[in-house]
Amino acid sequence: MEEIDSTNDAAKRAAKLGAPSGALFVAESQTRGRGRQGRTWIGERGESILASVLLRLACEPRKLPPVGLLCGLAVRDAVATAIGRGTATIKWPNDVLIDGRKVAGVLVEAIVMGSSVEAVIIGVGINVHQRTFPAELEDRATSVAAFASTPPNRALILADALAGIDRDVAHVAAR
């Protein structure tokens, strides 16, 4: 999609209409992107990864925090692979940092009915190509491109993050 309100909101709407596990929602820009606690997620058109994946996990709601941690690790690993040097770390529970500056965030939301999880929506925002940020963020934000030795590929970074989530999420949700 070119522009959307929020990839997480689109995934939630689709989940309620019966979209299958693995449905992916990607946009070039969002008008109402958000992070945890309602914070705004800013992503420049064509310079970020703005994506959400819908998962149908047969798990109890108490399994959701470990799922969120797994997703943060998968995004951290994808960023670390893309930069090829330096260290990408996690500021728990959902931020990925390079040299103490935020490069990515993960927002996990769920649709819960009674005591069962109907759907899990994993939103991922990764600053990939940005070189400048709004004044209020410039000392706290960075991008993959600022650390990568070769120009980063948004599709490869997203595929790497999704592969990490897919590889481990069923094991984490089942425990």
PDB file of C-alpha atoms in Angstrom:
ATOM      1  CA  MET A   1       0.000   0.000   0.000  1.00  0.00           C
ATOM      2  CA  GLU A   2       1.201   3.488  -0.666  1.00  0.00           C
ATOM      3  CA  GLU A   3      -0.341   5.185   2.372  1.00  0.00           C
ATOM      4  CA  ILE A   4      -2.472   3.817   5.184  1.00  0.00           C
ATOM      5  CA  ASP A   5      -3.693   4.962   8.570  1.00  0.00           C
ATOM      6  CA  SER A   6      -1.784   2.244  10.439  1.00  0.00           C
ATOM      7  CA  THR A   7      -0.581  -1.177   9.345  1.00  0.00           C
ATOM      8  CA  ASN A   8      -1.609  -2.561  12.757  1.00  0.00           C
ATOM      9  CA  ASP A   9      -5.108  -1.126  12.372  1.00  0.00           C
ATOM     10  CA  ALA A  10      -5.373  -2.618   8.865  1.00  0.00           C
ATOM     11  CA  ALA A  11      -4.280  -6.001  10.225  1.00  0.00           C
ATOM     12  CA  LYS A  12      -6.858  -5.800  13.040  1.00  0.00           C
ATOM     13  CA  ARG A  13      -9.631  -4.975  10.583  1.00  0.00           C
ATOM     14  CA  ALA A  14      -8.579  -7.881   8.371  1.00  0.00           C
ATOM     15  CA  ALA A  15      -8.367 -10.241  11.353  1.00  0.00           C
ATOM     16  CA  LYS A  16     -11.967  -9.465  12.272  1.00  0.00           C
ATOM     17  CA  LEU A  17     -12.952 -10.317   8.686  1.00  0.00           C
ATOM     18  CA  GLY A  18     -11.191 -13.692   8.869  1.00  0.00           C
ATOM     19  CA  ALA A  19      -7.816 -12.974   7.260  1.00  0.00           C
ATOM     20  CA  PRO A  20      -5.453 -15.933   7.568  1.00  0.00           C
ATOM     21  CA  SER A  21      -2.375 -16.293   9.705  1.00  0.00           C
ATOM     22  CA  GLY A  22       0.625 -14.817   7.943  1.00  0.00           C
ATOM     23  CA  ALA A  23      -1.282 -11.988   6.245  1.00  0.00           C
ATOM     24  CA  LEU A  24       1.181  -9.130   5.809  1.00  0.00           C
ATOM     25  CA  PHE A  25       0.395  -5.412   5.665  1.00  0.00           C
ATOM     26  CA  VAL A  26       3.119  -3.097   4.371  1.00  0.00           C
ATOM     27  CA  ALA A  27       2.897   0.613   3.592  1.00  0.00           C
ATOM     28  CA  GLU A  28       5.205   3.316   2.302  1.00  0.00           C
ATOM     29  CA  SER A  29       3.742   5.765   4.824  1.00  0.00           C
ATOM     30  CA  GLN A  30       1.244   5.880   7.672  1.00  0.00           C
ATOM     31  CA  THR A  31      -0.953   8.736   8.789  1.00  0.00           C
ATOM     32  CA  ARG A  32      -1.536   7.289  12.286  1.00  0.00           C
ATOM     33  CA  GLY A  33       1.437   5.019  12.936  1.00  0.00           C
ATOM     34  CA  ARG A  34       2.023   4.368  16.613  1.00  0.00           C
ATOM     35  CA  GLY A  35       4.213   2.622  19.105  1.00  0.00           C
ATOM     36  CA  ARG A  36       3.682   1.528  22.668  1.00  0.00           C
ATOM     37  CA  GLN A  37       1.564   3.637  24.989  1.00  0.00           C
ATOM     38  CA  GLY A  38       0.069   5.527  22.042  1.00  0.00           C
ATOM     39  CA  ARG A  39       3.334   7.203  21.038  1.00  0.00           C
ATOM     40  CA  THR A  40       3.559   8.329  17.427  1.00  0.00           C
ATOM     41  CA  TRP A  41       5.789   6.383  15.033  1.00  0.00           C
ATOM     42  CA  ILE A  42       7.248   8.613  12.341  1.00  0.00           C
ATOM     43  CA  GLY A  43       8.487   7.002   9.143  1.00  0.00           C
ATOM     44  CA  GLU A  44       9.442   8.941   6.045  1.00  0.00           C
ATOM     45  CA  ARG A  45       7.832   7.775   2.805  1.00  0.00           C
ATOM     46  CA  GLY A  46       9.990   5.132   1.161  1.00  0.00           C
ATOM     47  CA  GLU A  47      12.702   5.263   3.818  1.00  0.00           C
ATOM     48  CA  SER A  48      11.284   2.981   6.505  1.00  0.00           C
ATOM     49  CA  ILE A  49       9.847  -0.440   6.965  1.00  0.00           C
ATOM     50  CA  LEU A  50       6.264  -0.009   8.115  1.00  0.00           C
ATOM     51  CA  ALA A  51       4.701  -3.440   8.370  1.00  0.00           C
ATOM     52  CA  SER A  52       2.377  -5.623  10.403  1.00  0.00           C
ATOM     53  CA  VAL A  53       1.857  -9.354  10.273  1.00  0.00           C
ATOM     54  CA  LEU A  54      -1.259 -11.126  11.484  1.00  0.00           C
ATOM     55  CA  LEU A  55      -0.755 -14.388  13.319  1.00  0.00           C
ATOM     56  CA  ARG A  56      -3.395 -16.855  14.427  1.00  0.00           C
ATOM     57  CA  LEU A  57      -1.763 -18.349  17.502  1.00  0.00           C
ATOM     58  CA  ALA A  58      -3.617 -20.884  19.613  1.00  0.00           C
ATOM     59  CA  CYS A  59      -2.363 -19.608  22.941  1.00  0.00           C
ATOM     60  CA  GLU A  60      -3.479 -18.121  26.200  1.00  0.00           C
ATOM     61  CA  PRO A  61      -3.189 -14.349  26.730  1.00  0.00           C
ATOM     62  CA  ARG A  62      -0.406 -14.918  29.291  1.00  0.00           C
ATOM     63  CA  LYS A  63       1.818 -16.117  26.414  1.00  0.00           C
ATOM     64  CA  LEU A  64       1.698 -12.723  24.675  1.00  0.00           C
ATOM     65  CA  PRO A  65       4.561 -10.985  26.551  1.00  0.00           C
ATOM     66  CA  PRO A  66       7.096 -13.678  25.539  1.00  0.00           C
ATOM     67  CA  VAL A  67       5.810 -13.452  21.948  1.00  0.00           C
ATOM     68  CA  GLY A  68       6.530  -9.718  22.026  1.00  0.00           C
ATOM     69  CA  LEU A  69      10.045 -10.332  23.314  1.00  0.00           C
ATOM     70  CA  LEU A  70      10.673 -12.877  20.562  1.00  0.00           C
ATOM     71  CA  CYS A  71       9.550 -10.369  17.939  1.00  0.00           C
ATOM     72  CA  GLY A  72      11.917  -7.747  19.329  1.00  0.00           C
ATOM     73  CA  LEU A  73      14.791 -10.227  19.111  1.00  0.00           C
ATOM     74  CA  ALA A  74      13.907 -11.153  15.523  1.00  0.00           C
ATOM     75  CA  VAL A  75      13.904  -7.476  14.494  1.00  0.00           C
ATOM     76  CA  ARG A  76      17.170  -6.880  16.366  1.00  0.00           C
ATOM     77  CA  ASP A  77      18.755  -9.827  14.535  1.00  0.00           C
ATOM     78  CA  ALA A  78      17.559  -8.532  11.145  1.00  0.00           C
ATOM     79  CA  VAL A  79      18.966  -5.064  11.876  1.00  0.00           C
ATOM     80  CA  ALA A  80      22.279  -6.568  13.069  1.00  0.00           C
ATOM     81  CA  THR A  81      22.565  -8.585   9.861  1.00  0.00           C
ATOM     82  CA  ALA A  82      21.824  -5.493   7.750  1.00  0.00           C
ATOM     83  CA  ILE A  83      24.427  -3.294   9.412  1.00  0.00           C
ATOM     84  CA  GLY A  84      27.027  -6.038   9.270  1.00  0.00           C
ATOM     85  CA  ARG A  85      29.089  -4.401  11.990  1.00  0.00           C
ATOM     86  CA  GLY A  86      28.526  -2.737  15.321  1.00  0.00           C
ATOM     87  CA  THR A  87      25.986  -3.924  17.768  1.00  0.00           C
ATOM     88  CA  ALA A  88      22.239  -3.737  17.654  1.00  0.00           C
ATOM     89  CA  THR A  89      20.729  -4.109  21.114  1.00  0.00           C
ATOM     90  CA  ILE A  90      17.291  -4.231  22.658  1.00  0.00           C
ATOM     91  CA  LYS A  91      15.826  -1.732  25.061  1.00  0.00           C
ATOM     92  CA  TRP A  92      13.186  -3.963  26.560  1.00  0.00           C
ATOM     93  CA  PRO A  93      10.543  -4.658  25.722  1.00  0.00           C
ATOM     94  CA  ASN A  94      10.243  -3.408  22.163  1.00  0.00           C
ATOM     95  CA  ASP A  95      12.929  -0.994  20.972  1.00  0.00           C
ATOM     96  CA  VAL A  96      15.990  -1.842  18.893  1.00  0.00           C
ATOM     97  CA  LEU A  97      18.969   0.453  19.356  1.00  0.00           C
ATOM     98  CA  ILE A  98      22.275   1.027  17.622  1.00  0.00           C
ATOM     99  CA  ASP A  99      24.807   2.922  19.713  1.00  0.00           C
ATOM    100  CA  GLY A 100      22.029   3.832  22.149  1.00  0.00           C
ATOM    101  CA  ARG A 101      19.787   5.392  19.479  1.00  0.00           C
ATOM    102  CA  LYS A 102      16.472   3.928  18.367  1.00  0.00           C
ATOM    103  CA  VAL A 103      16.438   2.311  14.950  1.00  0.00           C
ATOM    104  CA  ALA A 104      13.317   0.143  15.265  1.00  0.00           C
ATOM    105  CA  GLY A 105      10.247  -0.563  17.328  1.00  0.00           C
ATOM    106  CA  VAL A 106       7.864  -3.484  17.666  1.00  0.00           C
ATOM    107  CA  LEU A 107       4.236  -3.180  18.716  1.00  0.00           C
ATOM    108  CA  VAL A 108       2.379  -6.398  19.541  1.00  0.00           C
ATOM    109  CA  GLU A 109      -1.391  -6.172  19.891  1.00  0.00           C
ATOM    110  CA  ALA A 110      -3.931  -8.938  20.265  1.00  0.00           C
ATOM    111  CA  ILE A 111      -7.580  -9.637  19.749  1.00  0.00           C
ATOM    112  CA  VAL A 112      -8.654 -11.671  22.766  1.00  0.00           C
ATOM    113  CA  MET A 113     -12.022 -13.336  23.210  1.00  0.00           C
ATOM    114  CA  GLY A 114     -12.592 -14.575  26.738  1.00  0.00           C
ATOM    115  CA  SER A 115      -9.565 -16.613  27.680  1.00  0.00           C
ATOM    116  CA  SER A 116      -8.260 -17.281  24.175  1.00  0.00           C
ATOM    117  CA  VAL A 117      -6.236 -15.268  21.708  1.00  0.00           C
ATOM    118  CA  GLU A 118      -8.027 -14.866  18.392  1.00  0.00           C
ATOM    119  CA  ALA A 119      -5.238 -13.015  16.608  1.00  0.00           C
ATOM    120  CA  VAL A 120      -1.882 -11.413  17.273  1.00  0.00           C
ATOM    121  CA  ILE A 121      -0.786  -8.390  15.288  1.00  0.00           C
ATOM    122  CA  ILE A 122       2.930  -7.673  15.213  1.00  0.00           C
ATOM    123  CA  GLY A 123       3.761  -4.180  14.014  1.00  0.00           C
ATOM    124  CA  VAL A 124       7.314  -3.399  12.978  1.00  0.00           C
ATOM    125  CA  GLY A 125       8.797   0.002  12.247  1.00  0.00           C
ATOM    126  CA  ILE A 126      12.435   0.177  11.142  1.00  0.00           C
ATOM    127  CA  ASN A 127      14.289   3.320  10.128  1.00  0.00           C
ATOM    128  CA  VAL A 128      16.233   2.124   7.107  1.00  0.00           C
ATOM    129  CA  HIS A 129      17.350   4.985   4.849  1.00  0.00           C
ATOM    130  CA  GLN A 130      16.723   8.133   6.914  1.00  0.00           C
ATOM    131  CA  ARG A 131      19.664  10.433   7.404  1.00  0.00           C
ATOM    132  CA  THR A 132      17.794  13.255   9.131  1.00  0.00           C
ATOM    133  CA  PHE A 133      15.157  13.243  11.840  1.00  0.00           C
ATOM    134  CA  PRO A 134      12.871  15.853  13.425  1.00  0.00           C
ATOM    135  CA  ALA A 135      14.738  18.036  15.921  1.00  0.00           C
ATOM    136  CA  GLU A 136      13.061  16.375  18.910  1.00  0.00           C
ATOM    137  CA  LEU A 137      14.339  12.951  17.764  1.00  0.00           C
ATOM    138  CA  GLU A 138      17.695  13.661  16.142  1.00  0.00           C
ATOM    139  CA  ASP A 139      19.737  12.794  19.244  1.00  0.00           C
ATOM    140  CA  ARG A 140      17.663   9.646  19.985  1.00  0.00           C
ATOM    141  CA  ALA A 141      17.014   8.127  16.546  1.00  0.00           C
ATOM    142  CA  THR A 142      19.149   6.579  13.849  1.00  0.00           C
ATOM    143  CA  SER A 143      18.828   4.372  10.780  1.00  0.00           C
ATOM    144  CA  VAL A 144      20.264   1.194   9.361  1.00  0.00           C
ATOM    145  CA  ALA A 145      21.869   3.208   6.533  1.00  0.00           C
ATOM    146  CA  ALA A 146      23.884   5.263   9.022  1.00  0.00           C
ATOM    147  CA  PHE A 147      25.709   2.074  10.087  1.00  0.00           C
ATOM    148  CA  ALA A 148      25.570  -0.260   7.085  1.00  0.00           C
ATOM    149  CA  SER A 149      28.645  -0.677   4.900  1.00  0.00           C
ATOM    150  CA  THR A 150      26.431  -1.266   1.844  1.00  0.00           C
ATOM    151  CA  PRO A 151      23.076   0.314   0.988  1.00  0.00           C
ATOM    152  CA  PRO A 152      20.399  -1.551   2.973  1.00  0.00           C
ATOM    153  CA  ASN A 153      17.541  -3.311   1.216  1.00  0.00           C
ATOM    154  CA  ARG A 154      14.199  -2.826   2.960  1.00  0.00           C
ATOM    155  CA  ALA A 155      12.663  -5.995   1.514  1.00  0.00           C
ATOM    156  CA  LEU A 156      15.558  -8.160   2.696  1.00  0.00           C
ATOM    157  CA  ILE A 157      15.508  -6.685   6.194  1.00  0.00           C
ATOM    158  CA  LEU A 158      11.758  -7.263   6.481  1.00  0.00           C
ATOM    159  CA  ALA A 159      12.058 -10.814   5.126  1.00  0.00           C
ATOM    160  CA  ASP A 160      14.829 -11.542   7.634  1.00  0.00           C
ATOM    161  CA  ALA A 161      12.748 -10.219  10.566  1.00  0.00           C
ATOM    162  CA  LEU A 162       9.671 -12.187   9.469  1.00  0.00           C
ATOM    163  CA  ALA A 163      11.723 -15.370   9.062  1.00  0.00           C
ATOM    164  CA  GLY A 164      13.007 -14.982  12.623  1.00  0.00           C
ATOM    165  CA  ILE A 165       9.504 -14.515  13.962  1.00  0.00           C
ATOM    166  CA  ASP A 166       8.153 -17.430  11.937  1.00  0.00           C
ATOM    167  CA  ARG A 167      10.971 -19.738  13.025  1.00  0.00           C
ATOM    168  CA  ASP A 168      10.320 -19.344  16.778  1.00  0.00           C
ATOM    169  CA  VAL A 169       6.854 -17.950  17.464  1.00  0.00           C
ATOM    170  CA  ALA A 170       4.988 -21.266  17.680  1.00  0.00           C
ATOM    171  CA  HIS A 171       7.516 -22.591  20.209  1.00  0.00           C
ATOM    172  CA  VAL A 172       7.236 -19.497  22.393  1.00  0.00           C
ATOM    173  CA  ALA A 173       3.436 -19.394  22.250  1.00  0.00           C
ATOM    174  CA  ALA A 174       3.177 -23.099  23.104  1.00  0.00           C
ATOM    175  CA  ARG A 175       5.283 -23.036  26.279  1.00  0.00           C
TER     176      ARG A 175
END
